[in-house]
Short mmCIF file of C-alpha atoms (C1' of nucleotides) in Angstrom, two decimals:
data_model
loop_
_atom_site.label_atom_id
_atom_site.label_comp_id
_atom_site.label_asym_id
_atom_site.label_seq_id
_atom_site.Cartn_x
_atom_site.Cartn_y
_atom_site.Cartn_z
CA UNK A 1 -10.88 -53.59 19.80
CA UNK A 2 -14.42 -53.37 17.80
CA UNK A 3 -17.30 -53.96 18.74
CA UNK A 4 -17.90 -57.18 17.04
CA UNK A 5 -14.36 -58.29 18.48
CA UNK A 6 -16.20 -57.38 22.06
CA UNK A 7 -18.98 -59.17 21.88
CA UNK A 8 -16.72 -62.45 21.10
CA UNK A 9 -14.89 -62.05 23.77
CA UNK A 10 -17.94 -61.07 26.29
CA UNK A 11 -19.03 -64.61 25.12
CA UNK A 12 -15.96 -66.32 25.47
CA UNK A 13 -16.01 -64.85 29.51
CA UNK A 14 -19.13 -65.55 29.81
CA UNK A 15 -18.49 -69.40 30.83
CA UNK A 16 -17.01 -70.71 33.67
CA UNK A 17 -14.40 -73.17 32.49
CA UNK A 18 -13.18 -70.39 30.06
CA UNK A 19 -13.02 -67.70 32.75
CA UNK A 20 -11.25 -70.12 34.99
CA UNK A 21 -8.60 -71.27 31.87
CA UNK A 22 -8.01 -67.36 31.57
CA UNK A 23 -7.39 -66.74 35.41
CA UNK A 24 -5.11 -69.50 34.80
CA UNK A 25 -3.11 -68.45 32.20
CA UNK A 26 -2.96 -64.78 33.33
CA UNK A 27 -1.38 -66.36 36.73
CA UNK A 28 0.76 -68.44 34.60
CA UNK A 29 2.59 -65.95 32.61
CA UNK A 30 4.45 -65.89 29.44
CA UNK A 31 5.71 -69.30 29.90
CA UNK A 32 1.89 -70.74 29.57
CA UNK A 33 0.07 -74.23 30.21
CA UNK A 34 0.11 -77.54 28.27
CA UNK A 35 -3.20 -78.01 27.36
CA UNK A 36 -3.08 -81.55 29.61
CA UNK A 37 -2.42 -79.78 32.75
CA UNK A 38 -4.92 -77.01 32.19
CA UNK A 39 -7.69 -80.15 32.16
CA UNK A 40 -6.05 -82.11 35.12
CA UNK A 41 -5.85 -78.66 37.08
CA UNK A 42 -9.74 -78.11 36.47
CA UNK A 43 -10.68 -81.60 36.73
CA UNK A 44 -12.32 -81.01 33.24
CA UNK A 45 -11.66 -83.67 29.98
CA UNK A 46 -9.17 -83.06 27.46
CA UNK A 47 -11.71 -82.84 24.75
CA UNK A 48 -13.83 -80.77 26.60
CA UNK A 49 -10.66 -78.20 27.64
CA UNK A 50 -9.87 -78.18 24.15
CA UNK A 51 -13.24 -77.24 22.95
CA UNK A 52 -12.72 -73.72 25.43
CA UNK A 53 -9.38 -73.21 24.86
CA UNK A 54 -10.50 -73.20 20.93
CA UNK A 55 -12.94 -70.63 21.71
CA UNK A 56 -10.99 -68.59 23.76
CA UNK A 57 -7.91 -68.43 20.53
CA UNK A 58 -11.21 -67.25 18.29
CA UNK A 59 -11.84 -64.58 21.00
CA UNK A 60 -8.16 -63.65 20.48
CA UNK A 61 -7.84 -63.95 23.95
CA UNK A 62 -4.97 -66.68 24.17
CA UNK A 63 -2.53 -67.86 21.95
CA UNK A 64 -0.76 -71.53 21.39
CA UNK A 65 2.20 -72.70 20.66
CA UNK A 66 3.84 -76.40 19.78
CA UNK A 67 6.39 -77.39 22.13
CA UNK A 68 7.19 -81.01 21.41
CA UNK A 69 4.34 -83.18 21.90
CA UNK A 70 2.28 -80.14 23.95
CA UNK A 71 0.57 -77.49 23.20
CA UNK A 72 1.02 -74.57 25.19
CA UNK A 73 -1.23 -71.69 25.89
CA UNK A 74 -1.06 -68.86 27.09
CA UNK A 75 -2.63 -65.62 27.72
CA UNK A 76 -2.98 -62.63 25.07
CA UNK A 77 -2.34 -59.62 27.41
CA UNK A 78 -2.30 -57.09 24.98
CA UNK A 79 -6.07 -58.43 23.87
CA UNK A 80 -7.35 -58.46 28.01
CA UNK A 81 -5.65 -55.00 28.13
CA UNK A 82 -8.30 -53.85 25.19
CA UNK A 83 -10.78 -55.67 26.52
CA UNK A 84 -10.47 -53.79 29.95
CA UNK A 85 -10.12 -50.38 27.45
CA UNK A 86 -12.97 -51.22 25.36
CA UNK A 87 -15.51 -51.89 29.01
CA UNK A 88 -14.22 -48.56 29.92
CA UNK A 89 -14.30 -46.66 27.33
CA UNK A 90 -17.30 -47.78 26.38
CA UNK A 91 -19.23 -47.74 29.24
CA UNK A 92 -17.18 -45.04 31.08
CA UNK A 93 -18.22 -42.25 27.95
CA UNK A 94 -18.52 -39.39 30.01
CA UNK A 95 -19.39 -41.12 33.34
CA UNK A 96 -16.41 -41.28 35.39
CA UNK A 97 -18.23 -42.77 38.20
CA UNK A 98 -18.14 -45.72 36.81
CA UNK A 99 -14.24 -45.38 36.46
CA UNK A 100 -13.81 -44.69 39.80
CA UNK A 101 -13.18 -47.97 40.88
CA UNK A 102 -11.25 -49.29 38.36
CA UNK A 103 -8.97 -45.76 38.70
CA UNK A 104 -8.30 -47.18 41.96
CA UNK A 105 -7.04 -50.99 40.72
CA UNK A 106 -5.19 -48.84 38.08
CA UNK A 107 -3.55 -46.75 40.16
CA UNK A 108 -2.50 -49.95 42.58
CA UNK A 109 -1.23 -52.26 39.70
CA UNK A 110 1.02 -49.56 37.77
CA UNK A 111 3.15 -49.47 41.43
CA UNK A 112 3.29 -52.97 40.95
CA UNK A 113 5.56 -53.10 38.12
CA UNK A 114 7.86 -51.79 40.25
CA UNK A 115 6.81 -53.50 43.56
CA UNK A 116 5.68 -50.99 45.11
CA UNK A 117 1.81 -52.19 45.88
CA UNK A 118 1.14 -55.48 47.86
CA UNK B 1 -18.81 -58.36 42.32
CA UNK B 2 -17.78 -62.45 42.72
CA UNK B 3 -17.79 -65.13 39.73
CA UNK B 4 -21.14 -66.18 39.19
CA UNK B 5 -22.26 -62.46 38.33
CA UNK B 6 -19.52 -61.48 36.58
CA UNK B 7 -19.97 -64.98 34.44
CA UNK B 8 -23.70 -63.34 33.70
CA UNK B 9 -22.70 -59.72 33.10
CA UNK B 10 -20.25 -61.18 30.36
CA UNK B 11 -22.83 -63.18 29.30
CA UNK B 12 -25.33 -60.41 29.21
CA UNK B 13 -22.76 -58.27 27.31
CA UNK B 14 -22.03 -60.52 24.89
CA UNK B 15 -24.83 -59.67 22.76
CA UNK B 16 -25.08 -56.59 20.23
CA UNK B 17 -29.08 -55.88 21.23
CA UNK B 18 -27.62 -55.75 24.75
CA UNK B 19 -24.31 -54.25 24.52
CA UNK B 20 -25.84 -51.07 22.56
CA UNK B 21 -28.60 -50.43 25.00
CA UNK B 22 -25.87 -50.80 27.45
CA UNK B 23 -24.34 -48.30 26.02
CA UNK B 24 -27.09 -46.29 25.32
CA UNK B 25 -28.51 -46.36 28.71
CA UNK B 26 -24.80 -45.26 30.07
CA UNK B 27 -24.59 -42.21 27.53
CA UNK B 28 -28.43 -41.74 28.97
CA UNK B 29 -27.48 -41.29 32.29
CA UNK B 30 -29.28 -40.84 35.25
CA UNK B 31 -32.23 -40.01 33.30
CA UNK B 32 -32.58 -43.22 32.03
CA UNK B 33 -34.75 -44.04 28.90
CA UNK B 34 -38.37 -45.54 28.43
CA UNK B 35 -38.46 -49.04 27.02
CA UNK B 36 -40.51 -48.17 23.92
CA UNK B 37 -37.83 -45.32 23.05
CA UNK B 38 -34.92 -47.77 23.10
CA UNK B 39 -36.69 -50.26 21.10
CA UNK B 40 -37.12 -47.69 18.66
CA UNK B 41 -33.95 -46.00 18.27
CA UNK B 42 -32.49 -49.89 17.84
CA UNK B 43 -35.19 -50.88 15.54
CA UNK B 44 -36.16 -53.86 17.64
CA UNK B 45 -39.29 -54.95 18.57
CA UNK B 46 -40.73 -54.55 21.70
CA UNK B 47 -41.31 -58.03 22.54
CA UNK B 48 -37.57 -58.26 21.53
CA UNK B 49 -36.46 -55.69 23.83
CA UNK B 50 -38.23 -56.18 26.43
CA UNK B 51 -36.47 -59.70 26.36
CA UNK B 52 -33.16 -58.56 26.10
CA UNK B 53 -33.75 -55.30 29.35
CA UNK B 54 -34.94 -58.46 31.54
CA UNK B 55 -31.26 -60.14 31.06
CA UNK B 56 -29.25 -57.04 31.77
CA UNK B 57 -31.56 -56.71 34.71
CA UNK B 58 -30.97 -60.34 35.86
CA UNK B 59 -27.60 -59.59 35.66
CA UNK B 60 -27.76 -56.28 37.57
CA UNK B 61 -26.69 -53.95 34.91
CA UNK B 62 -29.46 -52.10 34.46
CA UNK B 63 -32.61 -51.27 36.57
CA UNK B 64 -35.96 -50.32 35.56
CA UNK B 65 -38.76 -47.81 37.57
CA UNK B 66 -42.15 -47.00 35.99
CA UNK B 67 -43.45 -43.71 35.27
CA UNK B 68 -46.99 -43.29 34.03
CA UNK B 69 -47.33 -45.47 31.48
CA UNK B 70 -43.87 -46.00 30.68
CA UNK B 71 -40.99 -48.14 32.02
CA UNK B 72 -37.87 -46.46 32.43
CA UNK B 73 -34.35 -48.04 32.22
CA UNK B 74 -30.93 -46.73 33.44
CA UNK B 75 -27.74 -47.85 33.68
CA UNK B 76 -26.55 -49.22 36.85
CA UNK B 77 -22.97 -47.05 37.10
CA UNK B 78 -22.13 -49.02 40.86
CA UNK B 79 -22.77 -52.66 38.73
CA UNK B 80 -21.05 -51.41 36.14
CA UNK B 81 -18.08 -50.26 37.80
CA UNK B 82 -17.47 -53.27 39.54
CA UNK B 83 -17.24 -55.42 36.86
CA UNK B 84 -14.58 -53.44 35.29
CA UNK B 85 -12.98 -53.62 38.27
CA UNK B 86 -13.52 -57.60 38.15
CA UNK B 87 -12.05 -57.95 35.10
CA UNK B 88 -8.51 -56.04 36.17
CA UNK B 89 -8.46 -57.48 39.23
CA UNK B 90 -8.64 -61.04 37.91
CA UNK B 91 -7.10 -60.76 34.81
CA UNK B 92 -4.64 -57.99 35.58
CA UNK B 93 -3.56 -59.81 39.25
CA UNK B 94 0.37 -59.17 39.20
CA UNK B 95 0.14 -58.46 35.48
CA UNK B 96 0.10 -53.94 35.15
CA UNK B 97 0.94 -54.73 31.42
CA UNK B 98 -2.65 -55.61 30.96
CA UNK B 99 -3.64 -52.80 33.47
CA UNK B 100 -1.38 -50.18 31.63
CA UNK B 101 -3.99 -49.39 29.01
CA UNK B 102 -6.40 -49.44 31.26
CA UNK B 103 -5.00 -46.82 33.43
CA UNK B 104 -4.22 -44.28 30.48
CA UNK B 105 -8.08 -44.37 30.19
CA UNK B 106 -8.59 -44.52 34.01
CA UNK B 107 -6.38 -41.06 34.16
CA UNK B 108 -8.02 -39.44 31.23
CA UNK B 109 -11.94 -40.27 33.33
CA UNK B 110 -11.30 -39.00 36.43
CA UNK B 111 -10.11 -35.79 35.03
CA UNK B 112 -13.23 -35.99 32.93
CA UNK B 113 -15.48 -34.74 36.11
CA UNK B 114 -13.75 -31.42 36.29
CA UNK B 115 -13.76 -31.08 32.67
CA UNK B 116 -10.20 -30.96 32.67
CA UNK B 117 -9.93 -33.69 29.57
CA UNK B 118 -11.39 -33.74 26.56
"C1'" DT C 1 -66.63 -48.03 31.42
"C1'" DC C 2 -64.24 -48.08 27.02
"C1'" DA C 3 -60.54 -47.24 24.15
"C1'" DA C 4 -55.67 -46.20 23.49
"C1'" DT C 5 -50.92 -46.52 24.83
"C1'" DA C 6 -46.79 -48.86 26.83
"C1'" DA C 7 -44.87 -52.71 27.94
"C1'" DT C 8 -44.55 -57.66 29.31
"C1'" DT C 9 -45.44 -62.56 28.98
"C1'" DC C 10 -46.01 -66.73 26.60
"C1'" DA C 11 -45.44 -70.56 23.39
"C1'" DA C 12 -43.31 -72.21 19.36
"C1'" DG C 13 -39.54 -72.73 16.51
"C1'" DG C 14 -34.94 -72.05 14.96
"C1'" DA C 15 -30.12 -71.23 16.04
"C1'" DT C 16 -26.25 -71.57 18.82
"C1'" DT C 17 -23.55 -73.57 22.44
"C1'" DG C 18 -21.87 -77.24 25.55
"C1'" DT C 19 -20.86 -82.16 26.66
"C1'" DT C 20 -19.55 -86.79 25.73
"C1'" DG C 21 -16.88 -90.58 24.14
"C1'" DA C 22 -14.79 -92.63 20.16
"C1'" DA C 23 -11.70 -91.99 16.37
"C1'" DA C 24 -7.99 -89.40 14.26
"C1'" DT C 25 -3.57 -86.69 14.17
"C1'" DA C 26 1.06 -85.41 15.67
"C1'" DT C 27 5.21 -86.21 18.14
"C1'" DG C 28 8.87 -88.60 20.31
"C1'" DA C 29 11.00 -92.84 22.25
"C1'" DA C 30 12.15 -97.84 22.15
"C1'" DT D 1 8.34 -99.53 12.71
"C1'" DT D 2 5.69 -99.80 16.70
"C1'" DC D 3 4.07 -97.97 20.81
"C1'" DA D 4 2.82 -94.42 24.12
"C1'" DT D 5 1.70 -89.69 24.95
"C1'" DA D 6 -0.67 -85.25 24.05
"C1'" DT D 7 -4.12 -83.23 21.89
"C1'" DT D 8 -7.69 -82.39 18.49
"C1'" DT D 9 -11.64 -83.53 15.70
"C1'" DC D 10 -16.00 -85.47 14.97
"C1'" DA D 11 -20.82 -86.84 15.48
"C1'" DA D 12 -24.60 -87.05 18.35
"C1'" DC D 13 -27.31 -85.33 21.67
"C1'" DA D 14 -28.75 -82.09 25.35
"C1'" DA D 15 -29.18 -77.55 26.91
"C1'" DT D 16 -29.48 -72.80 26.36
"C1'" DC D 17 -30.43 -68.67 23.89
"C1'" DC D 18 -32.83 -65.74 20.43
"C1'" DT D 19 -36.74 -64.34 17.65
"C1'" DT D 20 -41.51 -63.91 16.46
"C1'" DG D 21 -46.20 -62.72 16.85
"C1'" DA D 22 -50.27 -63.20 19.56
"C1'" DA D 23 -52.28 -62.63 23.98
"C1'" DT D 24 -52.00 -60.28 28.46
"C1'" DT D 25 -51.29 -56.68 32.00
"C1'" DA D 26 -51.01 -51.88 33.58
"C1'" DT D 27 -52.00 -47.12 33.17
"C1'" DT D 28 -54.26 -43.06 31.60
"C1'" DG D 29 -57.70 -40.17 29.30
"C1'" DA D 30 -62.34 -39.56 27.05
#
DNA sequence: TCAATAATTCAAGGATTGTTGAAATATGAA
DNA sequence: TTCATATTTCAACAATCCTTGAATTATTGA
């Protein structure tokens, strides 16, 4: 993750229906959303939803996929996991304050894997 | 941090003016830097600047106190944290695959304040 | 007080982003 | 083929964001 890929997806966060389609799709798994049920679920149009979910696959942040007359979506994990790297890195440099909390979701969601947290 | 700010921190980051005196500020530290200075080192102009330091302030990343003549900035670590936090919590929510990278740099920080990495 | 320094505010304009509804494309079923 | 479904694309317009330079405010020193 560079820079210039961080900004894109800063700006792709940085609306509301998009953050909400992400939460969605994060919750959702590998299996992803038709792009229909993503705008019924958030009351928003189709053209609308697929204006965001356009911006979101320039952000590299979700990917789609054809499944008969659908389009599916669904989340990029690898690209949120270097988003999360690049805020830290980035803005951790030397300041592991600002780690400090996100040590502490860290350290709860590797347990998880193996259902050991929540 | 709830979804409204972190929708304006993204929003705030999501610009390269911003995200380097972001990072700036952060490598800065508690010291902070005078408004003039960073407008300088990013060859911006003040006007410019001064623009872009009142949207990370509206969205609580950074905070400003003057001395003499000058107005200093620093990074807000607490804001800061929490939005990295934010972002695994929401995006990383029963998902430690997005996490994992996350926590290799979480591990490698909190060492960081004894020195021990790096 | 007057001048110099440091920074902000303001207005104007351009650029980008978001919303809307209508038209177009792609797929599958009758 | 024809129709219905799922989604995208497009054009137009509104809203927001960014940049610029000039004017303004705040502070300090002569």
């Amino acid at each position: 993750m560079n820079e210039r890929q961080a900004l894109v997806s800063f700006g792709a966060l940085s609306q509301q229906t998009r953050l909400q389609i992400v939460r969605m799709l994060v919750i959702a798994g590998p299996t992803g959303m038709p792009a229909g049920v993503i705008a019924e679920s958030l009351e928003v149009s189709p053209s609308n939803v697929s204006f965001h979910l356009k911006e979101l696959e320039r952000a590299g942040l979700i990917t789609q996929q054809r499944e008969s007359r659908s389009i599916i979506y669904s989340a990029d994990y690898e690209a949120l996991g270097s988003l999360v790297r690049f805020l830290m890195e980035d803005c951790c440099g030397g300041h592991p304050e600002i780690c400090a909390p996100a040590a502490a979701v860290a350290a709860c969601c590797a347990p998880l894997a193996e259902g050991k947290c929540q």
